[in-house]
């Protein structure tokens, strides 16, 4: 099950923190680790904090130039945030997040848990690529968590709820088609956004901002591939009628 789970660390500053994350992952299922534009990546500096088991994860780390590439194969992408308000509304707590993650993993679908830089967390443009957001409740007088601590807390919840044998159950026989990947989600969103601009539903001066409520609405539905094809077909018909 944990082979399908991807811990994505965005723009990390210190290799030692990556090593500590590897140790946390080794403790709770050994989910793989991906890095997005790390400020510094030196495996020898990370290994002392990773322990022997975590070092195996370090040796298999993949490094990406942007977040989109790192999560393109995932069906569910969950971003972490300590800040609330704005687009950070409707956040899950770790237990709620765990139920979502297990639901996807148990059906053989890939999941990415995304963590931001140590000093500032994920930016809005990172969060826009996520279907769900999770925050870890803390004492308001001391709300900052170490990167590895945040990873460990969420992995602990997932590990405890996972089936003991940690084997992926067969996909639902009743499912007509698979759920769409993050890459397909972004393609669908861009197509719908263009249509809404063309028919003057959203303003052209700042389309990403005005499309955000629609994106959140679409993310409430676990869209499957046949549903995506249906929506894209509607978009093509609107384009055809618009040209007439």
Short mmCIF file of C-alpha atoms in Angstrom, two decimals, residues 237-244:
data_model
loop_
_atom_site.label_atom_id
_atom_site.label_comp_id
_atom_site.label_asym_id
_atom_site.label_seq_id
_atom_site.Cartn_x
_atom_site.Cartn_y
_atom_site.Cartn_z
CA UNK A 237 -19.54 21.45 -28.33
CA UNK A 238 -19.57 24.90 -26.72
CA UNK A 239 -16.48 25.85 -28.74
CA UNK A 240 -18.12 24.62 -31.94
CA UNK A 241 -21.32 26.58 -31.26
CA UNK A 242 -19.29 29.66 -30.37
CA UNK A 243 -17.54 29.59 -33.73
CA UNK A 244 -20.93 29.49 -35.50
#
